[in-house]
mmCIF file of C-alpha atoms and ligand atoms in Angstrom:
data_model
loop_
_atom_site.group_PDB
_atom_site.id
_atom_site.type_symbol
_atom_site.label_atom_id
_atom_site.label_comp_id
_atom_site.label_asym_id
_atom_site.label_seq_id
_atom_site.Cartn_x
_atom_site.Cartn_y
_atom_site.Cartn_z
ATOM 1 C CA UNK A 1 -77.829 -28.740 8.405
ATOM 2 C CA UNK A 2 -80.168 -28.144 11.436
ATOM 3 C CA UNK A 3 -77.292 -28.936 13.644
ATOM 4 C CA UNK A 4 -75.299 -26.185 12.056
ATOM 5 C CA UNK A 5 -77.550 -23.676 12.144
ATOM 6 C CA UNK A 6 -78.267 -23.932 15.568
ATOM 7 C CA UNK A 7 -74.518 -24.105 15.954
ATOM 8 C CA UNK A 8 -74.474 -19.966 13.925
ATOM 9 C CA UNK A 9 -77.423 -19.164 15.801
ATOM 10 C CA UNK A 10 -75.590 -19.474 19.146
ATOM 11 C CA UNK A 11 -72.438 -18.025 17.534
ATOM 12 C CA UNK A 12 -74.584 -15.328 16.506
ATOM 13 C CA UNK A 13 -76.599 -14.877 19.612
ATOM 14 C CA UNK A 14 -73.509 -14.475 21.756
ATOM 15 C CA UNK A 15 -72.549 -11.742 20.096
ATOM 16 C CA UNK A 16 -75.337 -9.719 19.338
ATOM 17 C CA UNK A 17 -77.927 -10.695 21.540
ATOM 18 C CA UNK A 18 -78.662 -6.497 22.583
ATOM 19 C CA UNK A 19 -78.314 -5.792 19.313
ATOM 20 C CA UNK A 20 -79.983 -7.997 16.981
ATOM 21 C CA UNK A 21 -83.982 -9.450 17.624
ATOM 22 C CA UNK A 22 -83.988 -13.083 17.946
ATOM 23 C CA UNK A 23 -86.645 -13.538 15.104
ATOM 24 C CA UNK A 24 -83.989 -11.552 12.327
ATOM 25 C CA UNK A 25 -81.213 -13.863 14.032
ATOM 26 C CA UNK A 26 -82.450 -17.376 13.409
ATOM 27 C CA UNK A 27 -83.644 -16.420 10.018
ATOM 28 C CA UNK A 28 -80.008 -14.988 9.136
ATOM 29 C CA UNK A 29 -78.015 -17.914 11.026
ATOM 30 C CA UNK A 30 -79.802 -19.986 7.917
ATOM 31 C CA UNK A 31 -78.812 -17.721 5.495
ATOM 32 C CA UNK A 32 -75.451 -17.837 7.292
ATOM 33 C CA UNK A 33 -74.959 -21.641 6.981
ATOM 34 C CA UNK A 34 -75.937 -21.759 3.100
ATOM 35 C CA UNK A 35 -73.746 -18.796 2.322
ATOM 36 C CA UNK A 36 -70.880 -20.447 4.130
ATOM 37 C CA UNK A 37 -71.209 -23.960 2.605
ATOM 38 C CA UNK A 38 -71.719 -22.365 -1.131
ATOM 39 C CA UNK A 39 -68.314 -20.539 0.018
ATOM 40 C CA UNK A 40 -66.112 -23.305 0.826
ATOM 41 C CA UNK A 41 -68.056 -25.365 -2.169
ATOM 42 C CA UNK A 42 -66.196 -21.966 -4.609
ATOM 43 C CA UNK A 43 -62.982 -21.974 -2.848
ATOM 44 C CA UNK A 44 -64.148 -18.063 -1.614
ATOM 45 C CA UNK A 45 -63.300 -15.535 0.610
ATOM 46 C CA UNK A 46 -65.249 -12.991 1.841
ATOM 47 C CA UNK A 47 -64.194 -9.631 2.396
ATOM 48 C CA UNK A 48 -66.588 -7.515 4.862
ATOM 49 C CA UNK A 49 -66.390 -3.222 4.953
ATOM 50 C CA UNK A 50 -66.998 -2.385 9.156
ATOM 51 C CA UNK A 51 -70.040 -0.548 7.628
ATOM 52 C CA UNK A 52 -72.178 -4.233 7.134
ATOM 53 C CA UNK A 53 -74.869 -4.948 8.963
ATOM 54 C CA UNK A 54 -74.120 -6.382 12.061
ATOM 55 C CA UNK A 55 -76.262 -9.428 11.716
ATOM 56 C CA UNK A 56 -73.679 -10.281 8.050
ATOM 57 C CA UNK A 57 -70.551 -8.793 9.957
ATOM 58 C CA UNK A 58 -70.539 -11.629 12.421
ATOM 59 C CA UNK A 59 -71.420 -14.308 10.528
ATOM 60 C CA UNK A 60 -70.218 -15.025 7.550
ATOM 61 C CA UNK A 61 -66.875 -12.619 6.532
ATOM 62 C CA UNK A 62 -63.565 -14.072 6.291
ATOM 63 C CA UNK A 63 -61.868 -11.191 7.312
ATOM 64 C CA UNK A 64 -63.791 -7.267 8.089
ATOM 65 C CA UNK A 65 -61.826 -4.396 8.695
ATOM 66 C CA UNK A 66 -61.463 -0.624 7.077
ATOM 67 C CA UNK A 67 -60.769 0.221 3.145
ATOM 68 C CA UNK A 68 -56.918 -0.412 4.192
ATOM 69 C CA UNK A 69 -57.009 -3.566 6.202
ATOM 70 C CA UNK A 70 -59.508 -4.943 3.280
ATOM 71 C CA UNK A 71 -56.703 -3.937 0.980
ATOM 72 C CA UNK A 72 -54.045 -5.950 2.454
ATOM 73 C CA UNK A 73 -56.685 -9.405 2.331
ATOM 74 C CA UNK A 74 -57.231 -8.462 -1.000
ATOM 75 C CA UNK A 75 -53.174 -8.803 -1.680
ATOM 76 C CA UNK A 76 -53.056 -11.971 0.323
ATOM 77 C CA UNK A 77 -55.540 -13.900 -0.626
ATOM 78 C CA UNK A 78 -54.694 -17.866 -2.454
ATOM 79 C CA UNK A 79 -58.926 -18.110 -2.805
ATOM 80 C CA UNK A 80 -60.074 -18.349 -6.554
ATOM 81 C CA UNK A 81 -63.215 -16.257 -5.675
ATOM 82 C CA UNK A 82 -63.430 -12.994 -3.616
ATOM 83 C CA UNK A 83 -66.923 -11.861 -2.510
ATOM 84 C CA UNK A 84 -66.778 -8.123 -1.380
ATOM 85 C CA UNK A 85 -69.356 -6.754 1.004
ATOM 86 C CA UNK A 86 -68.273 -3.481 0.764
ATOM 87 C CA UNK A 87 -69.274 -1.131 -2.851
ATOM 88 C CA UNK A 88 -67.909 -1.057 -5.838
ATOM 89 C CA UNK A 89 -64.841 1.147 -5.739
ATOM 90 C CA UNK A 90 -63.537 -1.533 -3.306
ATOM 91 C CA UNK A 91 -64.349 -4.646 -5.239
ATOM 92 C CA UNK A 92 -62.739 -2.998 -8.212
ATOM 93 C CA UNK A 93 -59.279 -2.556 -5.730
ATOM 94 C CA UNK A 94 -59.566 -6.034 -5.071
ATOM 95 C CA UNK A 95 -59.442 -6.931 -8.894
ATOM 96 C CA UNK A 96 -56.485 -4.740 -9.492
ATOM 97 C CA UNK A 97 -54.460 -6.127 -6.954
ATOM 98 C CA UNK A 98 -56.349 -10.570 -8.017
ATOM 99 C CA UNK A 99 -56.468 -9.701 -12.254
ATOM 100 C CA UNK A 100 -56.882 -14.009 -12.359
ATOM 101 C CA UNK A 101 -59.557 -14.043 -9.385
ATOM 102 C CA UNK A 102 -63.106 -14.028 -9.766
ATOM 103 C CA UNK A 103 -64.493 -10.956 -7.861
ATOM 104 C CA UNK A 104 -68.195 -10.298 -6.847
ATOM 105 C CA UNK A 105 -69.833 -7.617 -5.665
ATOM 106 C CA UNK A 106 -73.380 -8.812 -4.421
ATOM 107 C CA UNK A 107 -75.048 -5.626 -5.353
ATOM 108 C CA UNK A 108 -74.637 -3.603 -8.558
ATOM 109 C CA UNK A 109 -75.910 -0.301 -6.636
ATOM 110 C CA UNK A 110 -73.298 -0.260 -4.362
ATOM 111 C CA UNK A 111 -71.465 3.221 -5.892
ATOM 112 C CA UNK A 112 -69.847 6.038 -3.852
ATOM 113 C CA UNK A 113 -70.704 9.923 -4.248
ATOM 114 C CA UNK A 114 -66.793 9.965 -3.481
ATOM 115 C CA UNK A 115 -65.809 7.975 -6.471
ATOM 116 C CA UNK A 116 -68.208 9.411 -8.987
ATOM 117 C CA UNK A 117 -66.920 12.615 -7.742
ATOM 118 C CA UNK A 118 -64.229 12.785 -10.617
ATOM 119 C CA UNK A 119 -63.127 11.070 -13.336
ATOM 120 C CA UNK A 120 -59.887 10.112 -15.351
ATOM 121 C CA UNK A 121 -60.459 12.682 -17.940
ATOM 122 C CA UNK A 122 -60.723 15.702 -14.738
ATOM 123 C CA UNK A 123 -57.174 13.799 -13.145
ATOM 124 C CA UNK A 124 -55.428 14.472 -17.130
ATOM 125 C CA UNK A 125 -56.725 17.796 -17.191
ATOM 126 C CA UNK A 126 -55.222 18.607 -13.735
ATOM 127 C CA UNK A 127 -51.634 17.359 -14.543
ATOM 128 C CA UNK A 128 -52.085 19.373 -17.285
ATOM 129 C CA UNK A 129 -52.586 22.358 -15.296
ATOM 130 C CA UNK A 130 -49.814 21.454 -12.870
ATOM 131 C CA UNK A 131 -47.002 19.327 -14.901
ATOM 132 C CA UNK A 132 -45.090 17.296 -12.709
ATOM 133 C CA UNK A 133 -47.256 17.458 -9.470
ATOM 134 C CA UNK A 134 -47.495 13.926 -7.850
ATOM 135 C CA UNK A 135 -51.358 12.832 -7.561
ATOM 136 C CA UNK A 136 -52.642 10.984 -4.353
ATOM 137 C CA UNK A 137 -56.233 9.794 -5.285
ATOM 138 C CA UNK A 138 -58.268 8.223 -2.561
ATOM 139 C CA UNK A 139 -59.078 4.822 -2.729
ATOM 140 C CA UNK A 140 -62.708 6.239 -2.805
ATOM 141 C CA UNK A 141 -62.222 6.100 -6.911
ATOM 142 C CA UNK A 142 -62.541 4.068 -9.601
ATOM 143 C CA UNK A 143 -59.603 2.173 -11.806
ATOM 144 C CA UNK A 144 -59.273 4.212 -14.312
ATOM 145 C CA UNK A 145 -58.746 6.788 -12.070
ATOM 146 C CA UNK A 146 -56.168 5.367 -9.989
ATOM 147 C CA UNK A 147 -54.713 4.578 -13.520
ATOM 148 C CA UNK A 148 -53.737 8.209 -13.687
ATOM 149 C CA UNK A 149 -52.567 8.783 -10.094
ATOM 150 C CA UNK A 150 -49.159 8.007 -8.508
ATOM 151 C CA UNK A 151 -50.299 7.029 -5.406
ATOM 152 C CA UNK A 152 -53.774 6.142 -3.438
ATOM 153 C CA UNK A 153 -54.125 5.989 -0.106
ATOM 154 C CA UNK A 154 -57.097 5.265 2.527
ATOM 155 C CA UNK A 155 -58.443 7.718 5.867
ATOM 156 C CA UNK A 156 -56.188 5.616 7.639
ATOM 157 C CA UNK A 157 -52.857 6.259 5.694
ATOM 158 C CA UNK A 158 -53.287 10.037 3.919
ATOM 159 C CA UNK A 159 -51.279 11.705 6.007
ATOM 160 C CA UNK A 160 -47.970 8.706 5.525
ATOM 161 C CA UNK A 161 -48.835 9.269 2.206
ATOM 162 C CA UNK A 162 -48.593 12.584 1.276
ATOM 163 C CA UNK A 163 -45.825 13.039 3.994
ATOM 164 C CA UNK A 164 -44.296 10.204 2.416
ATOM 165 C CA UNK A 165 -43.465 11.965 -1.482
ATOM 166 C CA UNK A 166 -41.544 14.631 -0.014
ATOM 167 C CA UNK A 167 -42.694 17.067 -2.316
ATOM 168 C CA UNK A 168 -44.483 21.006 -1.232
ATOM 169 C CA UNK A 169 -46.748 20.742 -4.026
ATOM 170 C CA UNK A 170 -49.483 17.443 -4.026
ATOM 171 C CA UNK A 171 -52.927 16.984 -5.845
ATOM 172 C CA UNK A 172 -55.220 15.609 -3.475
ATOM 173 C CA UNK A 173 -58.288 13.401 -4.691
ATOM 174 C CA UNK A 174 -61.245 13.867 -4.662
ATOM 175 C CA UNK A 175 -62.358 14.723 -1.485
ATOM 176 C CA UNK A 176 -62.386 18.014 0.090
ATOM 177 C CA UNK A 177 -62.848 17.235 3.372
ATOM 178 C CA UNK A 178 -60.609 14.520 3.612
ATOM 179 C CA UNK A 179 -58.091 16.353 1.731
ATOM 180 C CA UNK A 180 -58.778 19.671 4.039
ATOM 181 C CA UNK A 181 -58.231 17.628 7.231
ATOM 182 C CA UNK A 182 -55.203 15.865 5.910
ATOM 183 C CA UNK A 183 -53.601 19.590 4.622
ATOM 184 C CA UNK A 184 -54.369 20.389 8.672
ATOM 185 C CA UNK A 185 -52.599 17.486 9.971
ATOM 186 C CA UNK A 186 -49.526 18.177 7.533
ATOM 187 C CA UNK A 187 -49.278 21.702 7.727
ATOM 188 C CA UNK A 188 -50.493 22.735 4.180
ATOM 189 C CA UNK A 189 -52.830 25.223 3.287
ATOM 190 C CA UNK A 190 -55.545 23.409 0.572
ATOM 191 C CA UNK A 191 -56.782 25.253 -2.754
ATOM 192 C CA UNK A 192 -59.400 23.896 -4.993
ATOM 193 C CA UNK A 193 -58.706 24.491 -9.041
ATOM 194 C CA UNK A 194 -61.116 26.466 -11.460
ATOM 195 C CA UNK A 195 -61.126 25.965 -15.448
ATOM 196 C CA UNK A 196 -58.100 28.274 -15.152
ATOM 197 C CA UNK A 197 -55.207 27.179 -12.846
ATOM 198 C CA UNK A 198 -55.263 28.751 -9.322
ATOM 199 C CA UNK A 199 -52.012 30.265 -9.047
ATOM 200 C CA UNK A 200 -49.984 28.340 -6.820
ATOM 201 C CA UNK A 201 -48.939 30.374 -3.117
ATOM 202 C CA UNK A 202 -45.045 30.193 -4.418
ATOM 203 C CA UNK A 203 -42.714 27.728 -5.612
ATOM 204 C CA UNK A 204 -44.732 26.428 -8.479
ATOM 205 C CA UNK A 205 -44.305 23.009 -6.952
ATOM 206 C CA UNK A 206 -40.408 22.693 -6.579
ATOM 207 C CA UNK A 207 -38.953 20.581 -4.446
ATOM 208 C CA UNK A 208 -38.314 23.019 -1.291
ATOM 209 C CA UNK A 209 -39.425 25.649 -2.121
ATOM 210 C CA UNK A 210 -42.362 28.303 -1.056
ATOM 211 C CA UNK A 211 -45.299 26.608 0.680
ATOM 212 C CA UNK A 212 -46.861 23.653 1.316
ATOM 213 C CA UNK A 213 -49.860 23.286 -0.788
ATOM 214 C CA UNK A 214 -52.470 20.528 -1.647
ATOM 215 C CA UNK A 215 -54.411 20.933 -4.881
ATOM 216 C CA UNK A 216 -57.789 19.723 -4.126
ATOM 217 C CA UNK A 217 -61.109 18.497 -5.764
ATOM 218 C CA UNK A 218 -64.720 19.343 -4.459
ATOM 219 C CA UNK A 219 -65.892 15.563 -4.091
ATOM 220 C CA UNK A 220 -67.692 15.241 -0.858
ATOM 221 C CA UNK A 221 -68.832 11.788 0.747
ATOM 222 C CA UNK A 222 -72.645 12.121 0.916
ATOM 223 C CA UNK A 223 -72.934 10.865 4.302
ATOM 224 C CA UNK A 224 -69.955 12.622 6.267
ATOM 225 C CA UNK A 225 -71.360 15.878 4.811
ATOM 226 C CA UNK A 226 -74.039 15.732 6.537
ATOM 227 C CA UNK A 227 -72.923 15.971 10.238
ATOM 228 C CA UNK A 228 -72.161 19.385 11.631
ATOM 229 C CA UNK A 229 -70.687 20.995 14.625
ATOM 230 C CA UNK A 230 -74.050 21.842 15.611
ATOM 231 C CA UNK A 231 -74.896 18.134 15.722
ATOM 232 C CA UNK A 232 -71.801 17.633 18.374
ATOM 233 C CA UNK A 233 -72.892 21.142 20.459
ATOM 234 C CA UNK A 234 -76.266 19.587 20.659
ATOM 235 C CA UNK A 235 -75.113 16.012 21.787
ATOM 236 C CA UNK A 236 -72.841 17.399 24.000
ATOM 237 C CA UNK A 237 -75.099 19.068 25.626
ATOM 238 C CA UNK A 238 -77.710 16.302 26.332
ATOM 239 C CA UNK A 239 -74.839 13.905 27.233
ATOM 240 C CA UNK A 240 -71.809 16.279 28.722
ATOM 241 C CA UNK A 241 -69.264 13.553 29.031
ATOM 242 C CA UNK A 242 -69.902 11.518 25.500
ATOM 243 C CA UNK A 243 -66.657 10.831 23.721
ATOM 244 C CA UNK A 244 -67.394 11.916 19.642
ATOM 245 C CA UNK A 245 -65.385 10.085 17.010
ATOM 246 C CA UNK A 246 -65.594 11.360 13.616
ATOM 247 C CA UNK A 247 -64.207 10.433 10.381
ATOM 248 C CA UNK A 248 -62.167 12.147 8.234
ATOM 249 C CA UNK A 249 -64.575 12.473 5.474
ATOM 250 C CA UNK A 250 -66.233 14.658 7.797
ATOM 251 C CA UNK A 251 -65.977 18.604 7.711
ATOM 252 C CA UNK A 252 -62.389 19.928 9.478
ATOM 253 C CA UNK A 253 -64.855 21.749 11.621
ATOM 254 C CA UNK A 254 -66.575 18.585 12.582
ATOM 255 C CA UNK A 255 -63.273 16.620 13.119
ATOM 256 C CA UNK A 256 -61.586 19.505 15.100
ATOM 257 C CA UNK A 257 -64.935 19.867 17.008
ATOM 258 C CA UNK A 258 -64.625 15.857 17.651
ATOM 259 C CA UNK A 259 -62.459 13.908 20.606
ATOM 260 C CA UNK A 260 -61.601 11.864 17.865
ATOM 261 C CA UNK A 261 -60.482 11.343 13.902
ATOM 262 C CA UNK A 262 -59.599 8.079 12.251
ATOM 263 C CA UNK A 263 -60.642 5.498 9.091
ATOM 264 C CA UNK A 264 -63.414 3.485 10.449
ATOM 265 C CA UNK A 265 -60.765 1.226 11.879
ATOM 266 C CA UNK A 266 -58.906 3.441 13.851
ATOM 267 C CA UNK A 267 -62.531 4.654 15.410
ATOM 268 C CA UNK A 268 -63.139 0.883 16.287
ATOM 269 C CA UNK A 269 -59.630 0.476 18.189
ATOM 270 C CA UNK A 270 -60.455 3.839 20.057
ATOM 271 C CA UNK A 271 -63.726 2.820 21.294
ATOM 272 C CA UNK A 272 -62.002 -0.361 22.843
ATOM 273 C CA UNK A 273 -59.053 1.393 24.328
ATOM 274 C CA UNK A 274 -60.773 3.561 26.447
ATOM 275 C CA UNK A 275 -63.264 3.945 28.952
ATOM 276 C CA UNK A 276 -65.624 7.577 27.673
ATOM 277 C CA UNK A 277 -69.311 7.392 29.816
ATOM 278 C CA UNK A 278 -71.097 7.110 26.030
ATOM 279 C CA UNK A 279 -69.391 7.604 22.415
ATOM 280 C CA UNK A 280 -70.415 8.723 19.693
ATOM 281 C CA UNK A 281 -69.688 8.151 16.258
ATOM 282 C CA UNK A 282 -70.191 10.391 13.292
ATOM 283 C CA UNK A 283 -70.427 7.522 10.347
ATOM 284 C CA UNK A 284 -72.384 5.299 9.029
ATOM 285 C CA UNK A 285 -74.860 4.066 11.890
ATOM 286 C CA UNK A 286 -74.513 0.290 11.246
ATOM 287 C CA UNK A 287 -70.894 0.523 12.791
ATOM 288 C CA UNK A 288 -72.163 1.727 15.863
ATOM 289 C CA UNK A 289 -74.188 -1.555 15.940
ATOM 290 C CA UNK A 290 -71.256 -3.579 15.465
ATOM 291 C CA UNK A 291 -68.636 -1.987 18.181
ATOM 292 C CA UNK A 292 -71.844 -2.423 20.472
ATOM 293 C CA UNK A 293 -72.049 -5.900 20.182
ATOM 294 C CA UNK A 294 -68.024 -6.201 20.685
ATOM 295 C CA UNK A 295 -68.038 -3.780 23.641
ATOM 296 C CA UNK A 296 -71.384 -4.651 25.433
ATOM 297 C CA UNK A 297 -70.288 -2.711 28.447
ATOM 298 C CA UNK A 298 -70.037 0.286 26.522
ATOM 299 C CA UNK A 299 -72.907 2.882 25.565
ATOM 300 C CA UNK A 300 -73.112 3.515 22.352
ATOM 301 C CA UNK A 301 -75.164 6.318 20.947
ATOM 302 C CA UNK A 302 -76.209 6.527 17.288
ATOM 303 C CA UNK A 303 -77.398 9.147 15.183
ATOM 304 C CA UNK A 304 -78.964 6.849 13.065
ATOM 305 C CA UNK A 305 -80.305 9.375 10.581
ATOM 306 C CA UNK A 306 -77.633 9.434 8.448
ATOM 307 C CA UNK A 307 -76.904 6.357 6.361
ATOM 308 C CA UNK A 308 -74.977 5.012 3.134
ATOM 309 C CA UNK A 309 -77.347 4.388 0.733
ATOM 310 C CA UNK A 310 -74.564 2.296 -0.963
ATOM 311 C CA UNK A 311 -73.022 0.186 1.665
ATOM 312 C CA UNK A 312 -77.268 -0.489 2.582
ATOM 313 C CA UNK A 313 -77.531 -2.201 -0.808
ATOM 314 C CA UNK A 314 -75.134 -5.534 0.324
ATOM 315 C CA UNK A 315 -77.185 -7.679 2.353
ATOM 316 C CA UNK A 316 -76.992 -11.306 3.288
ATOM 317 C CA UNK A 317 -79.896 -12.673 0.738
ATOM 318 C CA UNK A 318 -77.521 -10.870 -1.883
ATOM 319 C CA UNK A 319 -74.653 -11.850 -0.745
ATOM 320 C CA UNK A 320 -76.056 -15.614 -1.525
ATOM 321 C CA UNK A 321 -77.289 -14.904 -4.859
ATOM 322 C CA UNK A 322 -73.156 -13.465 -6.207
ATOM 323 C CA UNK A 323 -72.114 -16.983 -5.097
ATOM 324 C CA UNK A 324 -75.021 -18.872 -6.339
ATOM 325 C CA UNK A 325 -75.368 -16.938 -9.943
ATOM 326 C CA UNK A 326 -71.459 -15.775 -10.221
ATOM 327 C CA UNK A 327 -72.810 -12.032 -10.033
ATOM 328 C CA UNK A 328 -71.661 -9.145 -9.855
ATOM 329 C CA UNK A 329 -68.503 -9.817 -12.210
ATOM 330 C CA UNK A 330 -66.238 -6.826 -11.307
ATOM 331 C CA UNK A 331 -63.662 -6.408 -14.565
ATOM 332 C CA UNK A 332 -61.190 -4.116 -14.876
ATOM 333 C CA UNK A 333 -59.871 -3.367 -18.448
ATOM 334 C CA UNK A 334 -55.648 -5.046 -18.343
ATOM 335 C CA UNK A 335 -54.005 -1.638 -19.394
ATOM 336 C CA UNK A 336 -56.404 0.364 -16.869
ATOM 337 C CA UNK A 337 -55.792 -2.146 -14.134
ATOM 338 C CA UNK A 338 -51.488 -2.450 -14.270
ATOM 339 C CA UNK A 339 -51.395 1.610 -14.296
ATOM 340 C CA UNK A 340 -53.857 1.434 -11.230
ATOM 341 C CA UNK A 341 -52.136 -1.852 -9.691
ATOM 342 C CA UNK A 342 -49.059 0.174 -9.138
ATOM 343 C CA UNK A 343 -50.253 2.939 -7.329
ATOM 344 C CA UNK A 344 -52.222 0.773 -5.068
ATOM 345 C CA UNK A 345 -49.391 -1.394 -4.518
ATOM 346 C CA UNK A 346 -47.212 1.554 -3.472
ATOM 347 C CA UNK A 347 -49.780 2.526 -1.175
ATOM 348 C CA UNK A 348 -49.874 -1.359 0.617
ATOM 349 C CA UNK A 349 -46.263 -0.803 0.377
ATOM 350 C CA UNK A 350 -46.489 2.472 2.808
ATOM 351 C CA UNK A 351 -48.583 0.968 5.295
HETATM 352 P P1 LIG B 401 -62.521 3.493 5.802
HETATM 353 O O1 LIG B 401 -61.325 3.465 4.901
HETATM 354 O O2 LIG B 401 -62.277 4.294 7.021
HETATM 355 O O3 LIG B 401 -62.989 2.107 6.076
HETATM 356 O O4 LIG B 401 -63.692 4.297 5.065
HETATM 357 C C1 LIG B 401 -64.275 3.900 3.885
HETATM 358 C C2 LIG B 401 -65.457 4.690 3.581
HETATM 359 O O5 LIG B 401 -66.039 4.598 2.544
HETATM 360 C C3 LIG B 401 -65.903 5.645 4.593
HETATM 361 O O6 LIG B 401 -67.030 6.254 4.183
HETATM 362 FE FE1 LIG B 402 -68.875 6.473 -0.256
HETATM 363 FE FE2 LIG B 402 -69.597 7.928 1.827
HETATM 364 FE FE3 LIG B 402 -70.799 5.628 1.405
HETATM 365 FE FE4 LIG B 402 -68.253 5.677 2.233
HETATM 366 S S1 LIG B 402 -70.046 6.370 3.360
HETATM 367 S S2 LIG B 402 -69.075 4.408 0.596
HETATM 368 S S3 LIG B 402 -67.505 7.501 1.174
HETATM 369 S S4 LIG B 402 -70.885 7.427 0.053
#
């Protein structure tokens, strides 16, 4: 066992050595070794969101990567146990897509201000307003949700999504800055619905007709909210030449006022594509650490006041205790879970 550790530790070290204290690594390279031997003891896999710590995102995931990537592992996986460091609304897509899998989510405060933006009930009571409209929910929801949507999709598919139905008329869930950035890139205007229907701009949804319209919902990811274009006039003017990626859950101001938009994936390949004097990236701060320690020749600046309170909840000790105690059991009722399964499939199925 000593061996071994020391064997993480210098994985670990390698990587993060300007990024992590050597005191927090040697303690976590032990953590590291007993999560990974309880893994392979369970037959597990473990799924890591690019927002995890960086000390847990080198060490012990099978696979990291953005909502979408995690997605397609999810689908893949032969492993009788998944482990998702990620929240909730994530664990619960792995389940719909593994129904005979054992999934755990290592902490049971992991939500998403996206997710319990809306619920199935307000998804029936738009269709009811506009019959025949094809929903796109976010994969920022939760199951029963999805249930009543045709589609989901991630930041880093919307806008194959929505271009992909065809149709003028699409309800867009739940988030209003995703869903205003994505009616930008597509050429639609956005409208938000009351009690009362808002009258659509023409065409009533037809095929082909009038204009191009997504119906949207006022959900707004608690953390992207919070950055504003005064934030990038102020960091721009400190640091002239910065490159500023921001993600779509961000204001349209903010994302038009960025160099950059993309899922936290497409922010990662960005930052080691190119060659910017400093970068900048309006998201959750821990991902900063992590393309740091990847790119070491690169300066990274944070803005490290604005975190996820959810994705802060999953840490290693936790991560131990799901596969020591089998917690948290993530179940998805059967008739909820085949009405979500298929729009998330035809979502994998885009791209
Ligand atoms: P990504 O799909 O870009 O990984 O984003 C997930 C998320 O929750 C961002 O806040
Ligand atoms: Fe939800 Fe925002 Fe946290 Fe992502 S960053 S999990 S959208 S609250």
């Amino acid at each position: 066992m000593d061996q071994e550790i020391q064997v993480m530790y210098d994985k670990m070290k390698q990587r993060l050595d300007k990024v992590v204290p050597d005191v927090e690594l040697r303690y976590k390279a032990e953590l590291a070794v007993e999560i990974n031997a309880l893994k392979k003891e369970r037959n597990a896999v473990i799924l890591g969101h690019n927002y995890m710590e960086p000390a847990l995102f080198y060490s012990i995931p099978d696979f990291v990567g953005d909502s979408l990537e995690l997605s397609r592992r999810a689908a893949q996986t032969d492993k009788d146990v998944i482990v998702f460091c990620g929240v909730k609304f994530m664990a619960e897509t792995a389940k719909i897509l593994n129904p005979t899998k054992t999934v755990l989510l290592p902490s049971e405060r992991a939500g998403c201000s996206l997710a319990a933006s809306i619920t199935a009930e307000d998804v029936r009571n738009l269709k009811k307003q506009y019959p025949g409209v094809p929903v796109v929910t976010y994969v920022n929801t939760y199951a029963d949700v999805k249930a009543e949507s045709d589609i989901c999709c991630t930041s880093g598919n919307a806008v194959e999504v929505v271009n992909s139905l065809g149709n003028d008329t699409i309800i867009f869930l739940p988030d209003e800055y995703l869903g205003g950035n994505v009616a930008h890139e597509t050429g639609r205007e956005i409208i938000f619905p009351t009690l009362t229907p808002t009258p659509l701009p023409m065409g009533e949804g037809r095929r082909g007709e009038g204009k191009k319209v997504l119906i949207g919902w006022r959900g707004r990811c608690e953390v992207h909210e919070k950055f504003t274009v005064g934030d990038i006039t102020t960091v721009r003017a400190q640091f002239p030449e910065v490159a500023i990626l921001a993600h779509p859950e961000c204001s349209p101001e903010v994302t038009e006022a960025a160099d950059f938009s993309g899922s936290t994936g497409a922010m990662i390949k960005f930052v080691q594509k190119t060659s910017a004097p400093q970068y900048l990236l309006l998201t959750q701060c821990s991902m900063g650490d992590n393309i740091a320690a990847e790119n070491p020749e690169k300066d990274m600046l944070r803005l490290c006041m604005v975190r996820c309170p959810h994705m802060n909840t999953i840490t290693m000790e936790d991560t131990l205790n799901a596969l020591k105690y089998n917690r948290y059991v993530i179940e998805v009722p059967e008739d909820v879970r085949l009405r979500a399964e298929r729009a998330v499939q035809r979502m994998i199925e885009i791209g």
